[in-house]
mmCIF file of C-alpha atoms and ligand atoms in Angstrom:
data_model
loop_
_atom_site.group_PDB
_atom_site.id
_atom_site.type_symbol
_atom_site.label_atom_id
_atom_site.label_comp_id
_atom_site.label_asym_id
_atom_site.label_seq_id
_atom_site.Cartn_x
_atom_site.Cartn_y
_atom_site.Cartn_z
ATOM 1 C CA UNK A 1 -66.993 49.653 -72.789
ATOM 2 C CA UNK A 2 -67.711 53.314 -72.041
ATOM 3 C CA UNK A 3 -71.196 54.175 -70.880
ATOM 4 C CA UNK A 4 -72.604 57.256 -72.545
ATOM 5 C CA UNK A 5 -74.527 59.525 -70.178
ATOM 6 C CA UNK A 6 -76.315 62.749 -70.980
ATOM 7 C CA UNK A 7 -75.378 66.118 -69.512
ATOM 8 C CA UNK A 8 -78.558 66.046 -67.407
ATOM 9 C CA UNK A 9 -77.666 62.620 -65.997
ATOM 10 C CA UNK A 10 -74.229 63.929 -65.077
ATOM 11 C CA UNK A 11 -75.813 66.769 -63.093
ATOM 12 C CA UNK A 12 -78.225 64.341 -61.467
ATOM 13 C CA UNK A 13 -75.355 61.981 -60.545
ATOM 14 C CA UNK A 14 -73.445 64.905 -59.062
ATOM 15 C CA UNK A 15 -76.478 65.918 -56.992
ATOM 16 C CA UNK A 16 -77.089 62.335 -55.850
ATOM 17 C CA UNK A 17 -73.495 62.136 -54.662
ATOM 18 C CA UNK A 18 -73.954 65.479 -52.840
ATOM 19 C CA UNK A 19 -77.129 64.255 -51.112
ATOM 20 C CA UNK A 20 -75.504 60.939 -50.168
ATOM 21 C CA UNK A 21 -72.759 62.889 -48.394
ATOM 22 C CA UNK A 22 -75.207 65.394 -46.899
ATOM 23 C CA UNK A 23 -77.297 62.508 -45.539
ATOM 24 C CA UNK A 24 -74.338 61.311 -43.442
ATOM 25 C CA UNK A 25 -73.631 64.855 -42.185
ATOM 26 C CA UNK A 26 -77.314 65.700 -41.591
ATOM 27 C CA UNK A 27 -78.024 62.472 -39.697
ATOM 28 C CA UNK A 28 -75.588 63.500 -36.941
ATOM 29 C CA UNK A 29 -76.545 67.192 -36.915
ATOM 30 C CA UNK A 30 -78.432 68.946 -34.122
ATOM 31 C CA UNK A 31 -80.543 70.474 -36.928
ATOM 32 C CA UNK A 32 -82.183 67.072 -37.586
ATOM 33 C CA UNK A 33 -81.853 65.894 -33.946
ATOM 34 C CA UNK A 34 -82.183 62.197 -34.729
ATOM 35 C CA UNK A 35 -81.996 61.170 -31.056
ATOM 36 C CA UNK A 36 -84.849 63.574 -30.224
ATOM 37 C CA UNK A 37 -86.853 62.141 -33.132
ATOM 38 C CA UNK A 38 -86.428 58.618 -31.765
ATOM 39 C CA UNK A 39 -88.232 59.816 -28.613
ATOM 40 C CA UNK A 40 -90.851 62.245 -30.026
ATOM 41 C CA UNK A 41 -91.404 60.509 -33.385
ATOM 42 C CA UNK A 42 -92.411 63.821 -34.918
ATOM 43 C CA UNK A 43 -90.434 66.176 -37.156
ATOM 44 C CA UNK A 44 -93.437 67.976 -38.671
ATOM 45 C CA UNK A 45 -94.008 71.670 -38.027
ATOM 46 C CA UNK A 46 -97.303 73.177 -36.889
ATOM 47 C CA UNK A 47 -98.014 74.768 -40.293
ATOM 48 C CA UNK A 48 -98.087 71.525 -42.280
ATOM 49 C CA UNK A 49 -99.859 69.663 -39.464
ATOM 50 C CA UNK A 50 -102.620 72.297 -39.415
ATOM 51 C CA UNK A 51 -102.905 72.771 -43.182
ATOM 52 C CA UNK A 52 -102.831 69.054 -43.999
ATOM 53 C CA UNK A 53 -105.403 68.084 -41.345
ATOM 54 C CA UNK A 54 -105.990 64.450 -40.370
ATOM 55 C CA UNK A 55 -104.143 61.790 -42.376
ATOM 56 C CA UNK A 56 -105.612 58.881 -40.393
ATOM 57 C CA UNK A 57 -106.068 55.839 -42.639
ATOM 58 C CA UNK A 58 -104.983 57.723 -45.791
ATOM 59 C CA UNK A 59 -102.358 56.517 -48.249
ATOM 60 C CA UNK A 60 -99.580 59.121 -48.506
ATOM 61 C CA UNK A 61 -96.741 59.399 -51.019
ATOM 62 C CA UNK A 62 -93.850 61.588 -49.824
ATOM 63 C CA UNK A 63 -91.700 62.876 -52.711
ATOM 64 C CA UNK A 64 -88.030 63.725 -51.951
ATOM 65 C CA UNK A 65 -88.348 62.356 -48.411
ATOM 66 C CA UNK A 66 -84.620 62.627 -47.519
ATOM 67 C CA UNK A 67 -84.013 60.082 -44.706
ATOM 68 C CA UNK A 68 -87.676 59.806 -43.918
ATOM 69 C CA UNK A 69 -88.266 61.709 -40.677
ATOM 70 C CA UNK A 70 -91.367 63.510 -41.995
ATOM 71 C CA UNK A 71 -92.551 60.314 -43.721
ATOM 72 C CA UNK A 72 -92.300 58.373 -40.459
ATOM 73 C CA UNK A 73 -94.004 61.250 -38.620
ATOM 74 C CA UNK A 74 -97.017 61.001 -40.967
ATOM 75 C CA UNK A 75 -97.038 57.224 -40.444
ATOM 76 C CA UNK A 76 -97.055 57.820 -36.711
ATOM 77 C CA UNK A 77 -100.152 59.976 -37.246
ATOM 78 C CA UNK A 78 -101.989 57.118 -38.939
ATOM 79 C CA UNK A 79 -101.093 57.435 -42.640
ATOM 80 C CA UNK A 80 -99.971 54.471 -44.773
ATOM 81 C CA UNK A 81 -96.781 55.988 -46.117
ATOM 82 C CA UNK A 82 -94.420 55.566 -49.055
ATOM 83 C CA UNK A 83 -91.319 57.762 -49.171
ATOM 84 C CA UNK A 84 -89.210 58.336 -52.284
ATOM 85 C CA UNK A 85 -85.732 59.801 -52.643
ATOM 86 C CA UNK A 86 -82.905 59.347 -55.164
ATOM 87 C CA UNK A 87 -80.208 59.164 -52.443
ATOM 88 C CA UNK A 88 -79.480 55.523 -51.607
ATOM 89 C CA UNK A 89 -77.822 56.590 -48.327
ATOM 90 C CA UNK A 90 -80.997 58.473 -47.344
ATOM 91 C CA UNK A 91 -83.287 55.552 -48.217
ATOM 92 C CA UNK A 92 -81.055 53.100 -46.344
ATOM 93 C CA UNK A 93 -81.229 55.266 -43.200
ATOM 94 C CA UNK A 94 -85.004 55.756 -43.619
ATOM 95 C CA UNK A 95 -85.502 51.963 -43.758
ATOM 96 C CA UNK A 96 -83.225 51.481 -40.722
ATOM 97 C CA UNK A 97 -85.247 54.042 -38.729
ATOM 98 C CA UNK A 98 -88.552 52.481 -39.769
ATOM 99 C CA UNK A 99 -87.341 49.078 -38.505
ATOM 100 C CA UNK A 100 -85.662 50.430 -35.382
ATOM 101 C CA UNK A 101 -88.701 52.498 -34.317
ATOM 102 C CA UNK A 102 -91.208 49.922 -35.496
ATOM 103 C CA UNK A 103 -93.057 52.485 -37.633
ATOM 104 C CA UNK A 104 -94.374 50.819 -40.810
ATOM 105 C CA UNK A 105 -93.305 52.586 -44.007
ATOM 106 C CA UNK A 106 -92.234 51.728 -47.540
ATOM 107 C CA UNK A 107 -89.193 53.564 -48.920
ATOM 108 C CA UNK A 108 -88.156 53.573 -52.572
ATOM 109 C CA UNK A 109 -84.836 54.771 -53.959
ATOM 110 C CA UNK A 110 -85.658 56.568 -57.203
ATOM 111 C CA UNK A 111 -85.368 59.794 -59.128
ATOM 112 C CA UNK A 112 -88.952 61.047 -58.765
ATOM 113 C CA UNK A 113 -89.130 61.474 -62.552
ATOM 114 C CA UNK A 114 -88.483 57.723 -62.955
ATOM 115 C CA UNK A 115 -90.847 56.639 -60.197
ATOM 116 C CA UNK A 116 -93.687 55.364 -62.408
ATOM 117 C CA UNK A 117 -91.308 52.571 -63.545
ATOM 118 C CA UNK A 118 -90.939 51.396 -59.935
ATOM 119 C CA UNK A 119 -94.290 52.133 -58.279
ATOM 120 C CA UNK A 120 -97.768 51.197 -59.464
ATOM 121 C CA UNK A 121 -100.174 52.677 -56.911
ATOM 122 C CA UNK A 122 -102.549 55.648 -56.559
ATOM 123 C CA UNK A 123 -102.536 57.660 -53.330
ATOM 124 C CA UNK A 124 -104.983 59.820 -51.309
ATOM 125 C CA UNK A 125 -102.220 62.361 -50.630
ATOM 126 C CA UNK A 126 -98.958 63.413 -52.278
ATOM 127 C CA UNK A 127 -96.783 65.428 -49.892
ATOM 128 C CA UNK A 128 -93.455 67.219 -50.352
ATOM 129 C CA UNK A 129 -91.653 69.837 -48.271
ATOM 130 C CA UNK A 130 -88.844 72.283 -47.507
ATOM 131 C CA UNK A 131 -85.986 72.427 -49.989
ATOM 132 C CA UNK A 132 -87.261 70.248 -52.811
ATOM 133 C CA UNK A 133 -88.042 72.299 -55.937
ATOM 134 C CA UNK A 134 -84.636 73.732 -56.870
ATOM 135 C CA UNK A 135 -83.299 70.175 -57.317
ATOM 136 C CA UNK A 136 -85.810 69.513 -60.114
ATOM 137 C CA UNK A 137 -84.974 70.541 -63.676
ATOM 138 C CA UNK A 138 -88.518 70.457 -65.049
ATOM 139 C CA UNK A 139 -91.658 71.362 -63.110
ATOM 140 C CA UNK A 140 -94.051 70.308 -65.886
ATOM 141 C CA UNK A 141 -92.832 66.720 -65.444
ATOM 142 C CA UNK A 142 -93.048 67.248 -61.668
ATOM 143 C CA UNK A 143 -96.744 68.276 -61.924
ATOM 144 C CA UNK A 144 -97.511 65.261 -64.124
ATOM 145 C CA UNK A 145 -95.687 62.980 -61.662
ATOM 146 C CA UNK A 146 -97.875 64.265 -58.815
ATOM 147 C CA UNK A 147 -101.156 63.783 -60.702
ATOM 148 C CA UNK A 148 -100.020 60.366 -61.992
ATOM 149 C CA UNK A 149 -99.812 59.097 -58.407
ATOM 150 C CA UNK A 150 -102.991 60.751 -57.066
ATOM 151 C CA UNK A 151 -106.461 59.234 -57.006
ATOM 152 C CA UNK A 152 -109.090 61.538 -58.571
ATOM 153 C CA UNK A 153 -110.119 63.925 -55.780
ATOM 154 C CA UNK A 154 -106.797 63.281 -54.009
ATOM 155 C CA UNK A 155 -104.814 66.004 -52.246
ATOM 156 C CA UNK A 156 -101.436 67.483 -53.102
ATOM 157 C CA UNK A 157 -99.654 69.517 -50.423
ATOM 158 C CA UNK A 158 -96.347 71.352 -50.529
ATOM 159 C CA UNK A 159 -94.649 73.643 -48.026
ATOM 160 C CA UNK A 160 -91.485 75.106 -49.473
ATOM 161 C CA UNK A 161 -89.034 78.008 -49.293
ATOM 162 C CA UNK A 162 -90.248 80.952 -51.348
ATOM 163 C CA UNK A 163 -88.665 81.482 -54.813
ATOM 164 C CA UNK A 164 -87.861 85.022 -53.598
ATOM 165 C CA UNK A 165 -85.147 83.494 -51.351
ATOM 166 C CA UNK A 166 -83.226 82.265 -54.418
ATOM 167 C CA UNK A 167 -82.472 85.878 -55.391
ATOM 168 C CA UNK A 168 -80.378 86.596 -52.286
ATOM 169 C CA UNK A 169 -76.588 86.238 -52.100
ATOM 170 C CA UNK A 170 -74.888 83.707 -49.788
ATOM 171 C CA UNK A 171 -74.941 85.893 -46.680
ATOM 172 C CA UNK A 172 -78.325 87.478 -47.466
ATOM 173 C CA UNK A 173 -76.982 91.022 -47.641
ATOM 174 C CA UNK A 174 -78.057 91.838 -51.216
ATOM 175 C CA UNK A 175 -79.908 90.595 -54.279
ATOM 176 C CA UNK A 176 -77.429 88.839 -56.542
ATOM 177 C CA UNK A 177 -79.495 86.432 -58.634
ATOM 178 C CA UNK A 178 -82.295 86.967 -61.158
ATOM 179 C CA UNK A 179 -85.827 85.871 -60.239
ATOM 180 C CA UNK A 180 -86.446 84.421 -63.710
ATOM 181 C CA UNK A 181 -84.316 81.603 -65.085
ATOM 182 C CA UNK A 182 -84.666 80.102 -68.520
ATOM 183 C CA UNK A 183 -84.291 76.473 -67.553
ATOM 184 C CA UNK A 184 -80.490 76.525 -67.192
ATOM 185 C CA UNK A 185 -78.974 75.044 -64.064
ATOM 186 C CA UNK A 186 -76.923 77.164 -61.713
ATOM 187 C CA UNK A 187 -73.801 75.637 -60.244
ATOM 188 C CA UNK A 188 -72.573 76.435 -56.736
ATOM 189 C CA UNK A 189 -69.867 75.144 -54.421
ATOM 190 C CA UNK A 190 -71.358 73.835 -51.187
ATOM 191 C CA UNK A 191 -69.194 74.074 -48.057
ATOM 192 C CA UNK A 192 -70.486 71.800 -45.294
ATOM 193 C CA UNK A 193 -74.244 71.183 -45.243
ATOM 194 C CA UNK A 194 -77.199 73.494 -44.584
ATOM 195 C CA UNK A 195 -77.671 71.404 -41.427
ATOM 196 C CA UNK A 196 -74.045 71.769 -40.290
ATOM 197 C CA UNK A 197 -72.056 74.569 -41.899
ATOM 198 C CA UNK A 198 -68.952 73.740 -39.808
ATOM 199 C CA UNK A 199 -68.493 70.296 -41.385
ATOM 200 C CA UNK A 200 -65.332 70.124 -43.541
ATOM 201 C CA UNK A 201 -66.908 69.137 -46.831
ATOM 202 C CA UNK A 202 -66.908 70.645 -50.327
ATOM 203 C CA UNK A 203 -69.085 69.541 -53.248
ATOM 204 C CA UNK A 204 -70.654 71.064 -56.353
ATOM 205 C CA UNK A 205 -74.443 71.463 -56.550
ATOM 206 C CA UNK A 206 -76.629 72.041 -59.618
ATOM 207 C CA UNK A 207 -79.990 73.696 -59.052
ATOM 208 C CA UNK A 208 -82.873 75.045 -61.082
ATOM 209 C CA UNK A 209 -84.685 78.001 -59.487
ATOM 210 C CA UNK A 210 -88.394 78.245 -60.362
ATOM 211 C CA UNK A 211 -90.730 81.227 -60.218
ATOM 212 C CA UNK A 212 -94.086 81.155 -58.414
ATOM 213 C CA UNK A 213 -96.027 81.194 -61.703
ATOM 214 C CA UNK A 214 -93.988 78.218 -62.972
ATOM 215 C CA UNK A 215 -94.856 76.285 -59.815
ATOM 216 C CA UNK A 216 -98.576 77.111 -59.892
ATOM 217 C CA UNK A 217 -99.004 76.641 -63.663
ATOM 218 C CA UNK A 218 -97.231 73.266 -63.678
ATOM 219 C CA UNK A 219 -99.744 72.025 -61.110
ATOM 220 C CA UNK A 220 -102.762 73.500 -62.925
ATOM 221 C CA UNK A 221 -101.658 71.953 -66.225
ATOM 222 C CA UNK A 222 -101.519 68.572 -64.508
ATOM 223 C CA UNK A 223 -105.166 68.883 -63.374
ATOM 224 C CA UNK A 224 -104.499 70.123 -59.838
ATOM 225 C CA UNK A 225 -106.911 72.803 -58.636
ATOM 226 C CA UNK A 226 -105.630 75.107 -55.918
ATOM 227 C CA UNK A 227 -107.489 75.108 -52.619
ATOM 228 C CA UNK A 228 -105.018 77.573 -51.136
ATOM 229 C CA UNK A 229 -101.720 79.317 -51.821
ATOM 230 C CA UNK A 230 -100.266 80.857 -48.659
ATOM 231 C CA UNK A 231 -97.108 82.935 -48.270
ATOM 232 C CA UNK A 232 -95.250 83.215 -44.970
ATOM 233 C CA UNK A 233 -92.962 85.982 -43.772
ATOM 234 C CA UNK A 234 -90.799 83.552 -41.798
ATOM 235 C CA UNK A 235 -88.876 80.305 -42.213
ATOM 236 C CA UNK A 236 -89.749 77.242 -40.107
ATOM 237 C CA UNK A 237 -86.023 76.447 -39.982
ATOM 238 C CA UNK A 238 -82.903 78.341 -38.979
ATOM 239 C CA UNK A 239 -81.163 77.368 -42.219
ATOM 240 C CA UNK A 240 -80.311 80.774 -43.744
ATOM 241 C CA UNK A 241 -77.768 83.389 -42.639
ATOM 242 C CA UNK A 242 -78.538 86.121 -40.094
ATOM 243 C CA UNK A 243 -81.903 84.802 -38.947
ATOM 244 C CA UNK A 244 -83.438 85.359 -35.515
ATOM 245 C CA UNK A 245 -86.295 83.375 -33.944
ATOM 246 C CA UNK A 246 -89.125 85.714 -33.019
ATOM 247 C CA UNK A 247 -91.609 82.915 -32.162
ATOM 248 C CA UNK A 248 -91.173 79.120 -31.896
ATOM 249 C CA UNK A 249 -90.117 77.776 -35.322
ATOM 250 C CA UNK A 250 -90.508 81.222 -36.913
ATOM 251 C CA UNK A 251 -87.185 82.650 -38.136
ATOM 252 C CA UNK A 252 -86.815 86.048 -39.855
ATOM 253 C CA UNK A 253 -83.899 88.092 -41.130
ATOM 254 C CA UNK A 254 -82.602 90.128 -38.150
ATOM 255 C CA UNK A 255 -84.564 93.383 -37.903
ATOM 256 C CA UNK A 256 -86.636 92.568 -41.008
ATOM 257 C CA UNK A 257 -89.737 90.880 -39.576
ATOM 258 C CA UNK A 258 -92.687 90.879 -42.023
ATOM 259 C CA UNK A 259 -90.571 92.374 -44.819
ATOM 260 C CA UNK A 260 -90.156 89.463 -47.247
ATOM 261 C CA UNK A 261 -91.753 86.134 -48.194
ATOM 262 C CA UNK A 262 -89.654 83.220 -46.916
ATOM 263 C CA UNK A 263 -92.002 80.260 -47.447
ATOM 264 C CA UNK A 264 -95.190 79.327 -49.274
ATOM 265 C CA UNK A 265 -97.625 76.440 -49.100
ATOM 266 C CA UNK A 266 -100.060 75.059 -51.658
ATOM 267 C CA UNK A 267 -102.914 72.633 -51.140
ATOM 268 C CA UNK A 268 -104.551 71.358 -54.319
ATOM 269 C CA UNK A 269 -107.093 68.754 -55.422
ATOM 270 C CA UNK A 270 -106.564 66.464 -58.395
ATOM 271 C CA UNK A 271 -109.410 66.843 -60.884
ATOM 272 C CA UNK A 272 -108.399 64.810 -63.975
ATOM 273 C CA UNK A 273 -111.431 66.008 -65.957
ATOM 274 C CA UNK A 274 -109.869 69.495 -66.042
ATOM 275 C CA UNK A 275 -106.713 68.440 -67.879
ATOM 276 C CA UNK A 276 -108.421 68.275 -71.317
ATOM 277 C CA UNK A 277 -110.184 71.629 -70.801
ATOM 278 C CA UNK A 278 -106.944 73.433 -70.025
ATOM 279 C CA UNK A 279 -105.094 72.192 -73.146
HETATM 280 C C1 SAM B 1 -83.967 69.271 -48.576
HETATM 281 S S1 SAM B 1 -84.272 67.592 -48.802
HETATM 282 C C2 SAM B 1 -85.957 67.362 -48.458
HETATM 283 C C3 SAM B 1 -86.263 67.951 -47.217
HETATM 284 C C4 SAM B 1 -87.040 67.170 -46.233
HETATM 285 N N1 SAM B 1 -88.197 67.955 -45.928
HETATM 286 C C5 SAM B 1 -86.183 66.997 -45.001
HETATM 287 O O1 SAM B 1 -85.598 67.966 -44.508
HETATM 288 O O2 SAM B 1 -86.052 65.890 -44.530
HETATM 289 C C6 SAM B 1 -84.299 67.377 -50.552
HETATM 290 C C7 SAM B 1 -84.261 65.903 -50.959
HETATM 291 O O3 SAM B 1 -84.506 65.823 -52.362
HETATM 292 C C8 SAM B 1 -83.815 64.677 -52.846
HETATM 293 N N2 SAM B 1 -83.769 64.790 -54.305
HETATM 294 C C9 SAM B 1 -83.195 65.752 -55.045
HETATM 295 N N3 SAM B 1 -83.443 65.553 -56.349
HETATM 296 C C10 SAM B 1 -84.201 64.422 -56.435
HETATM 297 C C11 SAM B 1 -84.790 63.701 -57.509
HETATM 298 N N4 SAM B 1 -84.643 64.093 -58.766
HETATM 299 N N5 SAM B 1 -85.517 62.602 -57.229
HETATM 300 C C12 SAM B 1 -85.655 62.169 -55.943
HETATM 301 N N6 SAM B 1 -85.121 62.820 -54.877
HETATM 302 C C13 SAM B 1 -84.408 63.935 -55.129
HETATM 303 C C14 SAM B 1 -82.489 64.718 -52.109
HETATM 304 O O4 SAM B 1 -81.834 63.472 -52.080
HETATM 305 C C15 SAM B 1 -82.938 65.203 -50.705
HETATM 306 O O5 SAM B 1 -83.106 64.111 -49.835
#
């Protein structure tokens, strides 16, 4: 019997297959430096450490955790962590690392939009970071997913590449893409991985760029009140073309320091009583 799947599921299945392959490439890349992580047990950057503050004793849900390095880093800093990702390869490696390093963590393999079917818990913190939003087709559902898993008064934190970056062409020499999309996916051919561009690997990717107002409004509509929205003129990672490091973990386009927004962060508090007022 043929199984009937929707167009959206097909795109999701394609992306899951891409991330399963990228997990294997990324795990052996110097970009992720797994051996270094096994010694330092920290993959978090100074920005998120400073902006998040202490997580000691807090319950933390990490959405789109990849193979769990940041999740395990928060656990190592005293949080009781749950990491979620739709890549089974990534979740398998995250569980292996948790066991190997003896860092307690729960990992769940799920599309984040399906998570409420698999997880029944409220958290002090929902965290997500670096390279997550363009894989999500609908930010209104994303906002509702975040508030669904937060306790009233709980904290949401994201640090992410700026939507501005999505407008640049592959080698960052000109603007080639519109800032505003109307919900349609864009398809690209990925050669290698962002963590290892030399790897012989080709796969399609489907992404959904989102504007800053879409991001902020989806959170506000879900009852999340912004404590801060910060923009940064550098990337924490050397994962775009033609970047130079002008300070530790601060990469800018060569000769273009302070000229464009490369990342943003948002910290917000869940106030469920505001949901009714805003509708
Ligand atoms: C760039 S990675 C996250 C980055 C993370 N900070 C890191 O570098 O370890 C994006 C992750 O989103 C996951 N992902 C994409 N779409 C998803 C979805 N709908 N539900 C759950 N995970 C998803 C991918 O499997 C991937 O692990």
